[in-house]
Tab-separated table of C-alpha atoms in Angstrom:
chain	number	residue	atom	x	y	z
A	1	MET	CA	48.912	-7.885	44.894
A	2	ALA	CA	48.504	-9.964	48.051
A	3	VAL	CA	50.468	-10.258	51.249
A	4	GLU	CA	52.708	-13.202	50.420
A	5	PHE	CA	52.971	-14.768	53.864
A	6	LEU	CA	49.237	-15.524	53.871
A	7	ASP	CA	49.881	-18.126	51.171
A	8	ALA	CA	53.071	-19.524	52.683
A	9	PRO	CA	53.199	-23.320	53.189
A	10	ASP	CA	53.795	-24.817	56.627
A	11	ILE	CA	57.483	-24.877	57.479
A	12	THR	CA	58.771	-27.367	60.015
A	13	GLU	CA	62.508	-26.721	59.845
A	14	ALA	CA	64.143	-23.341	60.111
A	15	ASN	CA	66.716	-24.422	57.518
A	16	ASP	CA	63.922	-24.950	54.976
A	17	ILE	CA	63.245	-21.201	54.740
A	18	PRO	CA	64.461	-19.979	51.340
A	19	GLU	CA	66.594	-16.882	51.442
A	20	ALA	CA	65.487	-14.112	49.113
A	21	PRO	CA	68.236	-11.952	47.645
A	22	GLU	CA	68.709	-8.711	49.522
A	23	MET	CA	67.049	-5.748	47.832
A	24	SER	CA	69.468	-3.084	46.627
A	25	ASN	CA	68.825	0.621	47.047
A	26	VAL	CA	68.103	0.889	43.322
A	27	ASP	CA	65.566	-1.928	43.517
A	28	LEU	CA	64.064	-0.338	46.620
A	29	ALA	CA	63.575	2.930	44.736
A	30	LYS	CA	62.068	1.093	41.755
A	31	ASN	CA	59.650	-0.827	43.951
A	32	LEU	CA	58.673	2.269	45.880
A	33	ALA	CA	57.857	3.886	42.545
A	34	ARG	CA	55.833	0.781	41.630
A	35	ALA	CA	53.829	1.013	44.868
A	36	ILE	CA	53.133	4.693	44.281
A	37	GLY	CA	52.188	3.921	40.699
A	38	GLN	CA	49.750	1.255	41.856
A	39	GLY	CA	48.017	3.795	44.064
A	40	LEU	CA	47.860	6.459	41.386
A	41	THR	CA	46.501	4.084	38.724
A	42	PHE	CA	44.011	2.135	40.859
A	43	GLY	CA	46.149	-1.015	40.783
A	44	PHE	CA	46.853	-1.049	37.045
A	45	ALA	CA	50.497	0.075	37.198
A	46	ASP	CA	51.829	-3.508	36.930
A	47	GLU	CA	49.853	-4.051	33.731
A	48	ALA	CA	51.056	-0.705	32.390
A	49	GLU	CA	54.664	-1.582	33.205
A	50	GLY	CA	54.294	-4.979	31.575
A	51	TYR	CA	52.948	-3.420	28.402
A	52	ALA	CA	55.675	-0.746	28.275
A	53	ARG	CA	58.477	-3.263	28.842
A	54	SER	CA	57.074	-5.607	26.192
A	55	ILE	CA	57.141	-2.757	23.665
A	56	LEU	CA	60.569	-1.433	24.583
A	57	GLY	CA	62.350	-4.693	25.470
A	58	ASP	CA	62.605	-8.382	24.640
A	59	GLU	CA	60.102	-9.632	27.268
A	60	THR	CA	56.556	-10.599	26.530
A	61	TYR	CA	53.750	-8.675	28.205
A	62	THR	CA	53.034	-11.534	30.627
A	63	GLU	CA	56.700	-11.997	31.539
A	64	ALA	CA	57.244	-8.307	32.177
A	65	ARG	CA	54.003	-7.934	34.127
A	66	ASP	CA	54.711	-10.973	36.311
A	67	SER	CA	58.269	-9.759	36.931
A	68	ALA	CA	56.982	-6.400	38.104
A	69	ARG	CA	54.450	-8.121	40.333
A	70	ALA	CA	57.094	-10.407	41.843
A	71	SER	CA	59.335	-7.456	42.676
A	72	LEU	CA	56.428	-5.576	44.227
A	73	GLU	CA	55.428	-8.625	46.283
A	74	GLN	CA	58.998	-8.949	47.583
A	75	PHE	CA	58.898	-5.252	48.533
A	76	ARG	CA	55.619	-5.786	50.362
A	77	THR	CA	57.049	-8.738	52.242
A	78	GLU	CA	60.292	-7.062	53.245
A	79	SER	CA	58.908	-3.537	53.872
A	80	PRO	CA	55.144	-3.900	54.343
A	81	TYR	CA	54.603	-0.558	56.083
A	82	LEU	CA	56.469	1.384	53.418
A	83	ALA	CA	55.006	-0.566	50.507
A	84	TYR	CA	51.387	-0.585	51.534
A	85	GLY	CA	51.616	2.870	53.099
A	86	ALA	CA	52.984	4.379	49.886
A	87	GLU	CA	50.334	2.670	47.756
A	88	ILE	CA	47.437	3.640	49.986
A	89	ALA	CA	48.627	7.226	50.452
A	90	SER	CA	49.204	7.711	46.726
A	91	SER	CA	45.690	6.445	45.967
A	92	ILE	CA	44.138	9.414	47.806
A	93	PRO	CA	44.642	11.995	44.985
A	94	SER	CA	43.254	9.518	42.459
A	95	ALA	CA	40.294	8.855	44.739
A	96	MET	CA	39.600	12.591	44.948
A	97	VAL	CA	39.659	12.890	41.157
A	98	GLY	CA	37.523	9.769	40.848
A	99	GLY	CA	35.068	11.083	43.438
A	100	ALA	CA	34.739	14.357	41.526
A	101	GLY	CA	34.061	12.400	38.355
A	102	LEU	CA	31.396	10.289	40.054
A	103	THR	CA	29.769	13.426	41.439
A	104	ALA	CA	29.709	14.919	37.951
A	105	ALA	CA	28.088	11.678	36.785
A	106	ARG	CA	25.506	12.199	39.569
A	107	LEU	CA	26.640	9.318	41.733
A	108	THR	CA	26.766	11.091	45.095
A	109	GLY	CA	27.113	10.025	48.702
A	110	LYS	CA	30.214	8.718	50.446
A	111	VAL	CA	29.083	5.088	50.590
A	112	PRO	CA	28.034	4.706	46.903
A	113	GLN	CA	31.194	6.438	45.770
A	114	ALA	CA	33.338	4.272	48.069
A	115	MET	CA	31.681	1.187	46.573
A	116	ALA	CA	32.354	2.346	43.017
A	117	LEU	CA	35.966	3.370	43.687
A	118	GLY	CA	36.647	0.186	45.664
A	119	ALA	CA	35.283	-1.890	42.780
A	120	GLY	CA	37.541	-0.014	40.388
A	121	TYR	CA	40.601	-0.684	42.510
A	122	GLY	CA	39.545	-4.311	42.943
A	123	ALA	CA	39.506	-4.673	39.178
A	124	GLY	CA	43.056	-3.351	39.108
A	125	THR	CA	44.280	-5.836	41.717
A	126	ALA	CA	42.839	-8.869	39.883
A	127	GLU	CA	45.547	-11.262	38.699
A	128	GLU	CA	43.902	-12.105	35.383
A	129	LEU	CA	41.063	-10.755	33.304
A	130	GLU	CA	38.684	-13.534	34.361
A	131	ASP	CA	39.299	-12.601	38.014
A	132	VAL	CA	38.102	-9.017	37.543
A	133	PRO	CA	34.356	-9.532	38.254
A	134	GLN	CA	34.944	-11.320	41.558
A	135	SER	CA	37.675	-8.971	42.763
A	136	ALA	CA	35.652	-5.890	41.804
A	137	LEU	CA	32.512	-7.220	43.460
A	138	ILE	CA	34.245	-8.043	46.744
A	139	SER	CA	36.295	-4.834	46.786
A	140	GLY	CA	33.212	-2.727	46.087
A	141	GLY	CA	31.432	-4.314	49.041
A	142	LEU	CA	34.455	-3.786	51.262
A	143	GLY	CA	34.727	-0.166	50.130
A	144	ALA	CA	31.130	0.508	51.163
A	145	GLY	CA	31.504	-1.391	54.439
A	146	LEU	CA	34.768	0.254	55.448
A	147	GLN	CA	33.296	3.664	54.680
A	148	LYS	CA	30.500	2.946	57.140
A	149	ILE	CA	32.360	1.298	60.025
A	150	THR	CA	35.812	2.866	60.185
A	151	PRO	CA	36.156	5.624	62.797
A	152	ALA	CA	36.467	9.273	61.836
A	153	ILE	CA	36.319	12.529	63.770
A	154	THR	CA	32.804	13.925	63.354
A	155	GLU	CA	32.297	17.465	62.065
A	156	PRO	CA	30.784	18.737	65.360
A	157	ALA	CA	33.691	17.164	67.267
A	158	LYS	CA	36.193	18.923	65.010
A	159	LYS	CA	34.705	22.271	66.012
A	160	LEU	CA	35.136	21.451	69.698
A	161	LEU	CA	38.639	20.039	69.296
A	162	GLN	CA	39.728	23.183	67.452
A	163	ARG	CA	38.767	25.092	70.580
A	164	GLY	CA	40.909	22.839	72.767
A	165	ILE	CA	38.037	20.915	74.414
A	166	PRO	CA	39.530	17.555	75.521
A	167	LEU	CA	37.059	15.089	74.003
A	168	THR	CA	37.477	11.379	74.583
A	169	LEU	CA	38.008	9.143	71.559
A	170	GLY	CA	34.384	8.000	71.762
A	171	GLN	CA	33.040	11.540	71.904
A	172	ALA	CA	35.264	12.567	69.003
A	173	THR	CA	34.332	9.688	66.683
A	174	GLY	CA	30.818	8.793	67.826
A	175	GLY	CA	29.197	5.609	66.567
A	176	GLY	CA	30.293	2.234	67.867
A	177	ILE	CA	33.371	3.500	69.709
A	178	LYS	CA	31.263	5.975	71.662
A	179	ARG	CA	28.671	3.335	72.559
A	180	PHE	CA	31.409	0.911	73.630
A	181	GLU	CA	33.043	3.605	75.746
A	182	GLU	CA	29.743	4.352	77.460
A	183	ALA	CA	29.078	0.642	78.018
A	184	VAL	CA	32.478	0.147	79.663
A	185	SER	CA	31.707	3.061	81.978
A	186	SER	CA	29.215	0.754	83.738
A	187	ILE	CA	32.016	-1.417	85.116
A	188	PRO	CA	32.802	-0.596	88.763
A	189	LEU	CA	36.077	1.302	89.301
A	190	ALA	CA	36.964	1.106	85.607
A	191	GLY	CA	33.931	3.196	84.724
A	192	ASP	CA	35.100	5.978	87.025
A	193	VAL	CA	38.101	6.552	84.783
A	194	ILE	CA	35.984	7.015	81.666
A	195	ARG	CA	33.375	9.141	83.396
A	196	SER	CA	36.146	11.364	84.709
A	197	ALA	CA	37.533	11.849	81.194
A	198	ARG	CA	34.076	12.611	79.812
A	199	GLN	CA	33.534	15.093	82.641
A	200	ARG	CA	36.759	16.875	81.655
A	201	ALA	CA	35.267	17.372	78.198
A	202	SER	CA	32.027	18.762	79.652
A	203	GLU	CA	33.941	21.160	81.865
A	204	GLY	CA	36.121	22.198	78.929
A	205	PHE	CA	32.945	22.981	76.980
A	206	ASN	CA	31.707	25.097	79.892
A	207	THR	CA	34.933	27.082	79.977
A	208	GLU	CA	34.972	27.561	76.210
A	209	VAL	CA	31.413	28.940	76.193
A	210	ILE	CA	32.477	31.627	78.683
A	211	ASN	CA	35.514	32.412	76.517
A	212	GLU	CA	33.169	32.830	73.547
A	213	VAL	CA	31.105	35.271	75.619
A	214	LEU	CA	34.229	37.321	76.334
A	215	LYS	CA	35.563	37.144	72.777
A	216	PRO	CA	34.371	40.688	71.840
A	217	LEU	CA	36.461	42.007	74.740
A	218	GLY	CA	39.521	39.985	73.753
A	219	LYS	CA	39.581	38.266	77.150
A	220	THR	CA	39.548	34.672	78.377
A	221	ILE	CA	39.196	32.908	81.695
A	222	PRO	CA	41.774	30.456	83.062
A	223	ARG	CA	41.469	26.864	81.843
A	224	GLY	CA	39.619	24.800	84.416
A	225	MET	CA	37.419	27.657	85.644
A	226	ILE	CA	33.821	26.439	85.303
A	227	GLY	CA	30.257	26.865	86.499
A	228	THR	CA	29.253	29.721	88.766
A	229	GLU	CA	32.852	30.859	89.183
A	230	ALA	CA	33.288	31.162	85.410
A	231	PHE	CA	30.019	33.072	85.029
A	232	GLU	CA	31.051	35.483	87.781
A	233	ALA	CA	34.391	36.097	86.068
A	234	ALA	CA	32.644	36.881	82.768
A	235	ASN	CA	30.094	39.128	84.442
A	236	ASN	CA	32.867	41.068	86.199
A	237	ALA	CA	34.861	41.460	82.976
A	238	ILE	CA	31.840	42.917	81.170
A	239	ALA	CA	31.061	45.217	84.099
A	240	GLN	CA	34.655	46.481	84.021
A	241	GLN	CA	34.302	47.272	80.333
A	242	TYR	CA	31.174	49.297	81.003
A	243	GLN	CA	32.872	51.059	83.916
A	244	LYS	CA	35.765	51.963	81.657
A	245	VAL	CA	33.502	53.474	78.985
A	246	ILE	CA	30.422	54.901	80.729
A	247	PRO	CA	32.105	57.702	82.740
A	248	LYS	CA	33.649	59.066	79.541
A	249	ILE	CA	30.366	59.337	77.658
A	250	GLY	CA	28.937	62.789	77.054
A	251	ILE	CA	26.869	63.546	73.978
A	252	ASP	CA	24.752	66.492	72.901
A	253	PHE	CA	21.184	65.288	72.594
A	254	ASN	CA	18.494	67.951	72.318
A	255	ALA	CA	15.785	65.923	70.573
A	256	THR	CA	12.302	66.080	72.092
A	257	PRO	CA	9.885	63.157	72.411
A	258	GLU	CA	7.645	64.775	69.794
A	259	SER	CA	10.465	65.128	67.252
A	260	LEU	CA	11.491	61.494	67.702
A	261	VAL	CA	7.931	60.192	67.496
A	262	SER	CA	7.001	62.313	64.460
A	263	LYS	CA	9.176	60.103	62.244
A	264	PHE	CA	6.791	57.209	62.865
A	265	ALA	CA	3.484	59.100	62.427
A	266	ASN	CA	2.618	57.150	59.276
A	267	GLN	CA	3.704	53.826	60.752
A	268	LEU	CA	1.890	53.719	64.121
A	269	ARG	CA	-1.689	54.188	65.247
A	270	PRO	CA	-2.486	57.074	67.639
A	271	GLU	CA	-2.505	54.681	70.611
A	272	GLU	CA	1.027	53.446	69.837
A	273	LEU	CA	2.268	56.968	69.123
A	274	LYS	CA	1.003	58.087	72.526
A	275	ALA	CA	2.646	55.119	74.266
A	276	MET	CA	5.902	55.749	72.412
A	277	THR	CA	5.913	59.437	73.383
A	278	ARG	CA	5.483	58.506	77.045
A	279	ILE	CA	8.284	55.915	76.934
A	280	ILE	CA	10.756	58.256	75.244
A	281	LYS	CA	9.984	61.026	77.736
A	282	ASN	CA	10.319	58.786	80.808
A	283	GLU	CA	13.307	56.757	79.695
A	284	LEU	CA	15.281	59.164	77.512
A	285	THR	CA	14.581	62.894	77.453
A	286	ASP	CA	13.960	63.183	81.209
A	287	ARG	CA	17.544	61.927	81.679
A	288	ILE	CA	19.019	64.763	79.579
A	289	VAL	CA	20.690	67.485	81.663
A	290	ASP	CA	21.709	70.801	80.074
A	291	GLY	CA	21.349	69.324	76.596
A	292	LYS	CA	23.663	66.407	77.330
A	293	LEU	CA	23.182	62.707	77.885
A	294	THR	CA	26.107	61.451	79.892
A	295	GLY	CA	27.496	58.407	81.613
A	296	GLN	CA	25.063	56.234	83.514
A	297	ALA	CA	22.086	58.165	82.145
A	298	PHE	CA	23.024	57.061	78.623
A	299	LYS	CA	23.384	53.422	79.670
A	300	ASP	CA	20.133	53.435	81.673
A	301	ALA	CA	18.233	55.035	78.793
A	302	GLN	CA	19.525	52.512	76.295
A	303	SER	CA	18.830	49.543	78.580
A	304	ALA	CA	15.273	50.682	79.332
A	305	ILE	CA	14.379	51.441	75.709
A	306	ARG	CA	15.884	48.175	74.447
A	307	GLN	CA	14.011	46.161	77.061
A	308	LYS	CA	10.679	47.753	76.152
A	309	ALA	CA	11.440	47.317	72.455
A	310	TYR	CA	12.102	43.638	73.115
A	311	ASN	CA	8.880	43.202	75.091
A	312	PHE	CA	6.748	44.816	72.396
A	313	SER	CA	8.535	42.999	69.554
A	314	THR	CA	7.723	39.613	71.079
A	315	SER	CA	4.046	40.466	71.567
A	316	GLN	CA	1.314	38.660	69.641
A	317	SER	CA	-0.169	42.011	68.601
A	318	ALA	CA	0.957	43.292	65.207
A	319	TYR	CA	0.559	46.890	66.401
A	320	GLU	CA	2.766	46.317	69.449
A	321	LYS	CA	5.367	44.669	67.220
A	322	GLU	CA	5.432	47.838	65.148
A	323	LEU	CA	5.911	49.854	68.332
A	324	GLY	CA	8.789	47.580	69.344
A	325	SER	CA	10.438	48.095	65.961
A	326	ALA	CA	10.059	51.894	66.294
A	327	LEU	CA	11.634	51.875	69.758
A	328	THR	CA	14.532	49.839	68.401
A	329	ASP	CA	15.099	52.543	65.789
A	330	VAL	CA	15.175	55.181	68.550
A	331	SER	CA	17.774	53.122	70.411
A	332	PHE	CA	19.930	53.005	67.284
A	333	GLU	CA	19.574	56.770	66.898
A	334	VAL	CA	20.900	57.350	70.409
A	335	THR	CA	23.835	55.024	69.713
A	336	ASN	CA	24.541	56.795	66.413
A	337	ALA	CA	24.698	60.100	68.267
A	338	LEU	CA	27.453	58.639	70.428
A	339	SER	CA	29.238	57.247	67.363
A	340	LYS	CA	29.324	60.681	65.760
A	341	THR	CA	30.564	62.394	68.919
A	342	SER	CA	33.043	59.752	70.172
A	343	PRO	CA	33.578	56.893	67.674
A	344	ASN	CA	36.203	55.184	69.824
A	345	LEU	CA	33.910	55.162	72.851
A	346	ALA	CA	31.085	53.847	70.682
A	347	ARG	CA	33.241	50.926	69.563
A	348	GLU	CA	34.263	50.090	73.127
A	349	LEU	CA	30.655	50.296	74.260
A	350	ALA	CA	29.561	48.050	71.373
A	351	LYS	CA	32.059	45.425	72.551
A	352	ALA	CA	30.551	45.479	76.026
A	353	ASP	CA	27.015	45.275	74.608
A	354	ASP	CA	27.969	42.341	72.370
A	355	ALA	CA	29.543	40.445	75.249
A	356	TYR	CA	26.564	41.170	77.474
A	357	SER	CA	24.088	39.886	74.870
A	358	ARG	CA	26.057	36.626	74.755
A	359	LEU	CA	26.082	36.401	78.542
A	360	VAL	CA	22.285	36.585	78.876
A	361	PRO	CA	21.510	33.005	77.692
A	362	VAL	CA	24.536	31.714	79.615
A	363	ARG	CA	23.105	33.278	82.767
A	364	ARG	CA	19.832	31.426	82.190
A	365	ALA	CA	21.673	28.122	81.570
A	366	THR	CA	23.848	28.604	84.660
A	367	VAL	CA	20.770	29.159	86.828
A	368	LYS	CA	19.193	26.028	85.346
A	369	ALA	CA	22.308	24.044	86.311
A	370	GLU	CA	22.336	25.359	89.888
A	371	LYS	CA	22.272	21.832	91.367
A	372	ASP	CA	25.451	21.083	89.382
A	373	GLU	CA	27.188	24.237	90.646
A	374	GLY	CA	26.363	26.073	87.440
A	375	VAL	CA	28.090	23.620	85.079
A	376	PHE	CA	25.460	23.643	82.333
A	377	THR	CA	25.032	21.087	79.559
A	378	PRO	CA	24.919	21.841	75.815
A	379	SER	CA	21.185	21.105	75.852
A	380	GLN	CA	20.593	23.607	78.670
A	381	LEU	CA	22.559	26.221	76.737
A	382	SER	CA	20.630	25.503	73.521
A	383	THR	CA	17.323	25.888	75.338
A	384	ALA	CA	18.439	29.180	76.868
A	385	ILE	CA	19.580	30.503	73.479
A	386	GLY	CA	16.177	29.675	71.999
A	387	GLN	CA	14.366	31.397	74.853
A	388	GLU	CA	16.461	34.558	74.510
A	389	ALA	CA	16.338	34.756	70.711
A	390	LYS	CA	12.660	35.511	70.220
A	391	ARG	CA	13.540	38.547	68.108
A	392	GLN	CA	16.068	36.579	66.067
A	393	GLN	CA	13.944	33.730	64.739
A	394	THR	CA	15.587	33.815	61.317
A	395	LYS	CA	19.083	33.715	62.794
A	396	LEU	CA	17.984	30.945	65.136
A	397	ALA	CA	16.606	28.890	62.239
A	398	LEU	CA	19.863	29.372	60.323
A	399	GLY	CA	21.987	28.456	63.339
A	400	GLN	CA	23.513	31.946	63.469
A	401	ALA	CA	22.366	33.159	66.880
A	402	PRO	CA	25.215	33.999	69.308
A	403	LEU	CA	26.763	30.829	70.805
A	404	GLN	CA	24.379	28.620	68.813
A	405	GLU	CA	27.015	26.904	66.669
A	406	LEU	CA	29.045	26.005	69.752
A	407	ALA	CA	25.954	24.746	71.571
A	408	ARG	CA	24.952	22.588	68.600
A	409	ALA	CA	28.411	21.035	68.363
A	410	GLY	CA	28.365	20.254	72.072
A	411	ARG	CA	24.862	18.787	71.904
A	412	ALA	CA	25.876	16.485	69.032
A	413	THR	CA	29.083	15.329	70.725
A	414	LEU	CA	29.041	15.341	74.522
A	415	PRO	CA	25.807	13.664	75.719
A	416	ALA	CA	25.705	9.903	76.201
A	417	THR	CA	23.833	7.847	73.600
A	418	LEU	CA	23.117	4.928	75.940
A	419	PRO	CA	20.816	5.226	78.959
A	420	ASP	CA	22.648	5.335	82.279
A	421	SER	CA	21.812	1.758	83.284
A	422	GLY	CA	19.815	-1.338	82.529
A	423	THR	CA	20.570	-1.609	78.793
A	424	ALA	CA	21.540	-4.838	77.079
A	425	THR	CA	24.599	-3.210	75.495
A	426	ARG	CA	26.051	-2.164	78.835
A	427	GLY	CA	25.431	-5.607	80.300
A	428	ILE	CA	26.912	-7.524	77.381
A	429	VAL	CA	30.082	-5.401	77.203
A	430	ALA	CA	30.585	-5.445	80.969
A	431	ASN	CA	30.138	-9.234	81.193
A	432	ALA	CA	32.436	-9.860	78.238
A	433	LEU	CA	35.224	-7.721	79.659
A	434	MET	CA	34.856	-9.027	83.194
A	435	SER	CA	34.904	-12.682	82.176
A	436	GLY	CA	37.555	-12.144	79.513
A	437	VAL	CA	40.012	-10.381	81.792
A	438	GLY	CA	39.214	-12.061	85.049
A	439	GLY	CA	38.352	-15.537	83.926
A	440	GLY	CA	34.935	-15.372	85.580
A	441	ALA	CA	34.965	-16.443	89.196
A	442	THR	CA	38.661	-17.276	89.247
A	443	ILE	CA	39.786	-13.773	90.083
A	444	GLY	CA	36.547	-12.077	90.962
A	445	MET	CA	34.864	-8.823	90.097
A	446	PRO	CA	36.748	-6.352	92.322
A	447	ILE	CA	40.185	-7.433	91.140
A	448	THR	CA	39.034	-7.647	87.531
A	449	SER	CA	37.595	-4.153	87.725
A	450	ALA	CA	40.840	-2.911	89.205
A	451	LEU	CA	42.843	-4.494	86.377
A	452	ILE	CA	40.628	-2.950	83.707
A	453	GLY	CA	40.559	0.365	85.538
A	454	GLY	CA	44.337	0.416	85.759
A	455	GLY	CA	44.666	-0.030	82.015
A	456	LEU	CA	42.017	2.558	81.291
A	457	SER	CA	43.661	5.019	83.668
A	458	ALA	CA	46.601	5.116	81.288
A	459	LEU	CA	44.481	5.193	78.138
A	460	TYR	CA	42.215	7.954	79.409
A	461	THR	CA	44.867	10.437	80.436
A	462	THR	CA	44.780	13.643	78.409
A	463	PRO	CA	48.012	12.887	76.439
A	464	ALA	CA	46.904	9.313	75.642
A	465	GLN	CA	43.486	10.443	74.444
A	466	SER	CA	45.111	13.128	72.320
A	467	LEU	CA	47.303	10.464	70.701
A	468	LEU	CA	44.360	8.101	70.161
A	469	ARG	CA	42.278	10.868	68.591
A	470	ARG	CA	45.003	11.194	65.984
A	471	ALA	CA	45.987	7.569	65.504
A	472	VAL	CA	42.613	5.813	65.339
A	473	PRO	CA	40.921	8.164	62.845
A	474	ALA	CA	44.136	8.247	60.786
A	475	GLY	CA	44.011	4.462	60.548
A	476	GLY	CA	40.339	4.685	59.671
A	477	ALA	CA	41.100	7.198	56.913
A	478	MET	CA	43.623	4.791	55.404
A	479	LEU	CA	41.072	1.971	55.481
A	480	ARG	CA	38.504	4.142	53.717
A	481	THR	CA	40.739	4.581	50.661
A	482	PRO	CA	39.982	2.647	47.461
A	483	ALA	CA	43.437	1.087	47.726
A	484	ALA	CA	42.634	-0.525	51.077
A	485	ALA	CA	39.357	-1.935	49.746
A	486	GLY	CA	41.011	-3.106	46.525
A	487	LEU	CA	43.982	-4.767	48.214
A	488	LEU	CA	41.794	-6.521	50.769
A	489	GLY	CA	39.263	-7.487	48.107
A	490	GLY	CA	41.947	-8.847	45.837
A	491	GLU	CA	43.321	-10.954	48.665
A	492	VAL	CA	39.884	-12.277	49.598
A	493	ALA	CA	39.149	-13.081	45.956
A	494	LYS	CA	42.128	-15.459	45.894
A	495	ARG	CA	40.648	-17.519	48.717
A	496	ASP	CA	38.180	-20.299	48.085
A	497	ILE	CA	35.597	-18.844	50.467
A	498	PRO	CA	31.992	-20.061	50.187
A	499	TYR	CA	29.543	-17.410	48.961
A	500	LEU	CA	32.444	-15.151	47.925
A	501	THR	CA	33.934	-17.262	45.143
A	502	ILE	CA	32.496	-16.739	41.678
A	503	ARG	CA	32.508	-20.033	39.788
A	504	PRO	CA	32.771	-20.245	35.984
A	505	SER	CA	29.024	-20.783	35.785
A	506	ASP	CA	28.532	-17.578	37.779
A	507	ARG	CA	30.741	-15.641	35.399
A	508	ASN	CA	28.542	-16.724	32.508
A	509	LEU	CA	25.671	-14.958	34.270
A	510	LEU	CA	27.738	-11.790	34.547
A	511	ASP	CA	28.681	-11.784	30.836
């Protein structure tokens, strides 16, 4: 089960190296099947093969099992990537089944399940029965540890990456890699490269928020357009939609203020009824000409009534809240009149209204970021959404307000986790890299920074970061499998390592 070269004796002469017979294609296929079988059976395929061959052939169980193990070890030595890759990959379906079983048994949580599955695989990799407790114990610990420390793309980062936002590896995985990335950004010259890459992600977020605003209209802005320029483009696109629809609007609307208010006679007090009658007259019926509400008059009436409805709905007075709700119903009635007369126009107008409602918090965030040329942060956007969603408290609590999901993902991913300067982590990482690359005073800080910066310039290009975002988490996913924990644990169990070796007296305690 172990990597053979780790146990190899010292060799002083090249001629002393024994030559293993070349593996035939048939043997290669058999061994590949063995590796896959090991993964599917949590490391017990060699025992299963030994038992089957002892029943069907002339070999004893031990002879057949050891023969299968020897062939598999040769395969691992000659084709380690294929052998270990096949075993680890094939363990994933078994791990999923095992995880479902553990969940049904009420053992939940990624770390506890990784410990249990790693222990199970460690038992399978043990050479003999008496080695099972030690191998299982070590593999279980490794399973839990690898689950915690190996990098993976976070769920918020996945949402941003799906939208094409160019996150750095640290932003995508979080945790230690993100903190290390931020610490390295303190190094002169080299840090500029990382900060530039992180800024690209922030600007990509800014652009994507504007695209989300324009989504109801089916429009986007060019990649790289950010800040005030992006807001202006969105505002113009929404204005064009209104300009396309408003001139075509013409609906018959003969309702009087009294007829509209009468529907709420049992809901409102006389004071609110009087206020409502005045609002409807001033903002709606006075705009009707010859029994029709057309064009700009329709838009102005809707905007005025909605604004007053919003103001009353956010009041501390229960009576004014009722008035706000009644005015909202009147607004819907006007819109329904348009829907009945011109359904296509109503749909196009609804798109403009939806886009405009999304633009309102973005406008507030853009103003807040004026000193940064309107390039707002996820936190500024989140604050603006909360301030504009006073009538949508339930949606806000559920994370369903417009743009809220995107803002939350950005807030969890983009901001730095380390303070800008003066932290021990930044100092330790910077000193380690500077002395390690430059040899301390031998080369000197400027040249050392240039050397590190040159390397990072290549690593922090958009294509390189895209590759790293795939490669590093993929490697982490492989290490989080039970097979990885079991194989490593089985190898460690063979070593006479203090505190990790279970002596016979220890086994008696486990029995």
